[in-house]
Coordinates of N, CA and C in Angstrom, one line a residue:
M161 N 0.8 -1.2 0.0 CA 0.0 0.0 0.0 C 0.9 1.2 0.0
S162 N 0.5 2.2 -0.8 CA 1.2 3.4 -0.9 C 0.8 4.4 0.3
I163 N 1.5 5.4 0.4 CA 1.2 6.4 1.5 C -0.2 7.1 1.1
T164 N -0.4 7.3 -0.1 CA -1.7 7.9 -0.6 C -2.9 6.9 -0.2
D165 N -2.7 5.6 -0.5 CA -3.7 4.6 -0.1 C -3.9 4.6 1.4
L166 N -2.9 4.7 2.1 CA -3.0 4.7 3.6 C -3.8 5.9 4.1
A167 N -3.4 7.1 3.5 CA -4.1 8.3 3.9 C -5.6 8.3 3.5
E168 N -5.9 7.7 2.4 CA -7.3 7.6 2.0 C -8.0 6.7 2.9
L169 N -7.4 5.5 3.2 CA -8.0 4.6 4.1 C -8.2 5.2 5.5
R170 N -7.2 5.9 6.0 CA -7.4 6.6 7.3 C -8.5 7.5 7.3
Q171 N -8.6 8.3 6.2 CA -9.7 9.3 6.1 C -11.1 8.6 6.1
R172 N -11.2 7.5 5.4 CA -12.4 6.8 5.3 C -12.8 6.2 6.7
L173 N -11.8 5.7 7.4 CA -12.1 5.1 8.7 C -12.4 6.1 9.7
T174 N -11.8 7.3 9.7 CA -12.1 8.3 10.7 C -13.3 9.1 10.4
S175 N -13.6 9.3 9.1 CA -14.8 10.2 8.7 C -16.0 9.3 8.5
G176 N -15.8 8.1 8.2 CA -17.0 7.2 7.9 C -17.4 7.3 6.4
F177 N -16.8 8.2 5.7 CA -17.1 8.5 4.3 C -15.9 8.6 3.5
G178 N -16.0 8.0 2.3 CA -14.9 8.2 1.3 C -15.1 9.5 0.5
P179 N -14.2 9.8 -0.4 CA -14.4 11.1 -1.1 C -15.6 11.2 -2.0
I180 N -16.0 10.1 -2.6 CA -17.2 10.1 -3.4 C -18.5 10.3 -2.5
E181 N -18.5 9.6 -1.4 CA -19.7 9.7 -0.5 C -19.8 11.1 0.0
S182 N -18.6 11.7 0.3 CA -18.6 13.1 0.8 C -19.1 14.1 -0.2
E183 N -18.7 13.8 -1.5 CA -19.2 14.7 -2.6 C -20.7 14.6 -2.8
V184 N -21.2 13.4 -2.7 CA -22.6 13.1 -2.9 C -23.4 13.9 -1.7
M185 N -22.9 13.7 -0.5 CA -23.5 14.4 0.6 C -23.5 15.9 0.4
A186 N -22.4 16.5 -0.1 CA -22.3 17.9 -0.3 C -23.3 18.4 -1.4
E187 N -23.5 17.6 -2.4 CA -24.4 17.9 -3.5 C -25.9 17.9 -2.9
K188 N -26.2 16.9 -2.1 CA -27.5 16.8 -1.5 C -27.8 18.0 -0.7
A189 N -26.8 18.4 0.1 CA -27.0 19.5 1.0 C -27.2 20.8 0.2
A190 N -26.4 21.0 -0.8 CA -26.5 22.2 -1.7 C -27.9 22.2 -2.3
S191 N -28.4 21.1 -2.8 CA -29.7 21.0 -3.4 C -30.8 21.3 -2.4
L192 N -30.6 20.8 -1.2 CA -31.6 21.0 -0.2 C -31.7 22.5 0.2
G193 N -30.6 23.1 0.3 CA -30.5 24.6 0.5 C -31.2 25.4 -0.6
Y194 N -30.9 25.0 -1.8 CA -31.5 25.7 -3.0 C -33.0 25.6 -2.9
H195 N -33.5 24.4 -2.8 CA -34.9 24.2 -2.8 C -35.6 24.8 -1.5
G196 N -34.9 24.9 -0.4 CA -35.4 25.6 0.7 C -35.6 27.1 0.4
R197 N -34.6 27.7 -0.3 CA -34.7 29.1 -0.6 C -35.9 29.3 -1.6
Q198 N -36.1 28.4 -2.5 CA -37.2 28.5 -3.4 C -38.6 28.5 -2.7
V199 N -38.7 27.6 -1.7 CA -39.9 27.6 -0.9 C -40.1 28.9 -0.1
E200 N -39.0 29.5 0.4 CA -39.0 30.8 1.1 C -39.6 31.8 0.1
K201 N -39.1 31.9 -1.1 CA -39.5 32.8 -2.1 C -41.0 32.7 -2.4
A202 N -41.4 31.4 -2.6 CA -42.8 31.1 -2.9 C -43.7 31.6 -1.8
M203 N -43.4 31.3 -0.5 CA -44.2 31.7 0.6 C -44.2 33.2 0.7
A204 N -43.1 33.9 0.5 CA -43.1 35.3 0.5 C -44.0 35.9 -0.6
A205 N -44.0 35.3 -1.8 CA -44.8 35.8 -2.9 C -46.3 35.7 -2.5
L206 N -46.7 34.6 -1.9 CA -48.1 34.4 -1.4 C -48.4 35.5 -0.4
K207 N -47.6 35.7 0.6 CA -47.8 36.7 1.6 C -47.9 38.1 1.1
A208 N -47.1 38.4 0.1 CA -47.1 39.7 -0.5 C -48.4 39.9 -1.3
F209 N -48.8 38.9 -2.0 CA -50.0 38.9 -2.7 C -51.2 39.1 -1.8
D210 N -51.2 38.4 -0.7 CA -52.4 38.5 0.2 C -52.4 39.8 0.9
A211 N -51.3 40.5 1.0 CA -51.3 41.8 1.6 C -52.0 42.9 0.7
V212 N -51.9 42.7 -0.6 CA -52.6 43.5 -1.5 C -53.3 42.6 -2.5
P213 N -54.4 42.0 -2.1 CA -55.0 41.0 -3.0 C -55.4 41.4 -4.4
G214 N -55.2 40.5 -5.3 CA -55.6 40.7 -6.7 C -56.7 39.6 -7.0
S215 N -56.7 39.2 -8.2 CA -57.7 38.2 -8.6 C -57.5 36.8 -8.1
A216 N -58.5 36.1 -8.0 CA -58.4 34.7 -7.6 C -57.5 33.9 -8.5
D217 N -57.6 34.2 -9.8 CA -56.8 33.5 -10.8 C -55.3 33.7 -10.6
E218 N -55.0 35.0 -10.3 CA -53.5 35.3 -10.0 C -53.0 34.6 -8.8
R219 N -53.9 34.5 -7.8 CA -53.5 33.8 -6.5 C -53.3 32.3 -6.8
L220 N -54.2 31.7 -7.6 CA -54.1 30.3 -7.9 C -52.8 30.0 -8.6
I221 N -52.4 30.9 -9.4 CA -51.1 30.7 -10.1 C -49.9 30.6 -9.1
L222 N -50.0 31.5 -8.1 CA -49.0 31.5 -7.0 C -49.0 30.2 -6.2
V223 N -50.3 29.8 -5.9 CA -50.4 28.6 -5.0 C -49.9 27.4 -5.8
K224 N -50.2 27.3 -7.1 CA -49.7 26.1 -7.9 C -48.1 26.2 -7.9
A225 N -47.6 27.3 -8.1 CA -46.1 27.4 -8.2 C -45.5 27.1 -6.8
A226 N -46.1 27.5 -5.7 CA -45.7 27.2 -4.4 C -45.7 25.7 -4.2
A227 N -46.8 25.1 -4.6 CA -46.9 23.6 -4.4 C -45.8 22.9 -5.2
R228 N -45.5 23.3 -6.4 CA -44.4 22.7 -7.1 C -43.0 22.8 -6.3
D229 N -42.8 24.1 -5.8 CA -41.6 24.3 -5.1 C -41.5 23.5 -3.8
V230 N -42.6 23.4 -3.1 CA -42.7 22.6 -1.8 C -42.5 21.1 -2.1
W231 N -43.1 20.7 -3.2 CA -43.0 19.2 -3.6 C -41.5 18.9 -3.8
K232 N -40.8 19.7 -4.6 CA -39.4 19.5 -4.9 C -38.6 19.5 -3.6
F233 N -38.9 20.5 -2.7 CA -38.2 20.5 -1.5 C -38.4 19.3 -0.6
F234 N -39.6 18.8 -0.6 CA -39.9 17.6 0.2 C -39.2 16.4 -0.4
V235 N -39.1 16.3 -1.7 CA -38.4 15.2 -2.4 C -37.0 15.2 -2.0
Q236 N -36.4 16.4 -2.0 CA -35.0 16.5 -1.6 C -34.7 16.2 -0.2
R237 N -35.6 16.6 0.7 CA -35.5 16.3 2.1 C -35.5 14.8 2.3
E238 N -36.4 14.1 1.6 CA -36.5 12.7 1.7 C -35.2 12.0 1.2
A239 N -34.7 12.6 0.1 CA -33.4 12.0 -0.4 C -32.3 12.2 0.6
C240 N -32.4 13.1 1.5 CA -31.4 13.4 2.5 C -31.7 12.6 3.8
G241 N -32.8 11.8 3.8 CA -33.2 10.9 4.9 C -34.1 11.6 5.9
M242 N -34.7 12.8 5.5 CA -35.6 13.4 6.4 C -37.0 13.1 5.9
R243 N -37.7 12.2 6.6 CA -39.0 11.8 6.2 C -40.2 12.6 6.8
D244 N -40.0 13.2 7.9 CA -41.0 13.9 8.6 C -41.0 15.3 8.2
Q245 N -42.1 15.8 7.5 CA -42.1 17.1 7.0 C -42.7 18.2 7.9
R246 N -43.2 17.7 9.0 CA -43.9 18.7 9.9 C -43.1 19.9 10.3
D247 N -41.9 19.7 10.7 CA -41.0 20.8 11.1 C -40.9 21.8 9.9
A248 N -40.6 21.3 8.7 CA -40.5 22.1 7.6 C -41.8 22.9 7.3
I249 N -42.9 22.3 7.4 CA -44.2 22.9 7.2 C -44.3 24.1 8.2
R250 N -44.0 23.9 9.4 CA -44.1 24.9 10.4 C -43.1 26.0 10.2
H251 N -41.8 25.6 9.9 CA -40.8 26.6 9.7 C -41.0 27.5 8.5
Y252 N -41.5 27.0 7.4 CA -41.7 27.8 6.2 C -43.1 28.4 6.2
G253 N -44.0 28.0 7.1 CA -45.4 28.5 7.1 C -46.2 28.1 5.9
I254 N -46.0 26.8 5.5 CA -46.7 26.4 4.3 C -48.2 26.1 4.6
P255 N -49.0 26.9 3.9 CA -50.5 26.8 4.2 C -51.1 25.5 3.7
P256 N -52.2 25.1 4.3 CA -52.9 23.8 3.9 C -53.3 23.8 2.4
E257 N -53.6 24.9 1.8 CA -54.0 24.9 0.4 C -52.9 24.6 -0.5
V258 N -51.7 24.9 -0.1 CA -50.5 24.5 -0.9 C -50.2 23.0 -0.7
L259 N -50.3 22.6 0.6 CA -50.1 21.2 0.9 C -51.1 20.2 0.2
A260 N -52.3 20.7 0.0 CA -53.3 19.9 -0.6 C -53.0 19.7 -2.1
R261 N -52.2 20.5 -2.7 CA -51.8 20.4 -4.1 C -50.6 19.6 -4.4
L262 N -49.9 19.2 -3.3 CA -48.6 18.4 -3.6 C -48.8 17.2 -4.4
G263 N -48.0 17.0 -5.4 CA -48.1 15.9 -6.2 C -49.1 15.9 -7.3
A264 N -50.0 16.9 -7.3 CA -51.0 17.0 -8.3 C -50.4 17.5 -9.6
I265 N -50.7 16.9 -10.7 CA -50.2 17.3 -12.0 C -51.4 17.8 -12.8
E266 N -51.3 19.1 -13.2 CA -52.3 19.7 -14.0 C -51.8 20.0 -15.4
K267 N -52.7 19.8 -16.3 CA -52.3 20.1 -17.7 C -52.7 21.5 -18.1

């Protein structure tokens, strides 16, 4: 075994992850952060709309967009091993009307 092999083996044994596993975890975390920010933006857009209401059709467009963003975020959370979404729902203030649309595909 070379010194490089020993260093890599030592890192794997001490960290529990090899370089590829560490890279995959970093990508998952980055994606989770991105999708969380998208949910924040969608919730902010809904709140801003509700502060100065417009038409029901305009609001429905925002609710549908929010549902798509929340669905993507939940999928990413599950990919990271987080199966319980209740804390995220509370944290982001996701309303029931958005949750009711999760997974719905409209043409």
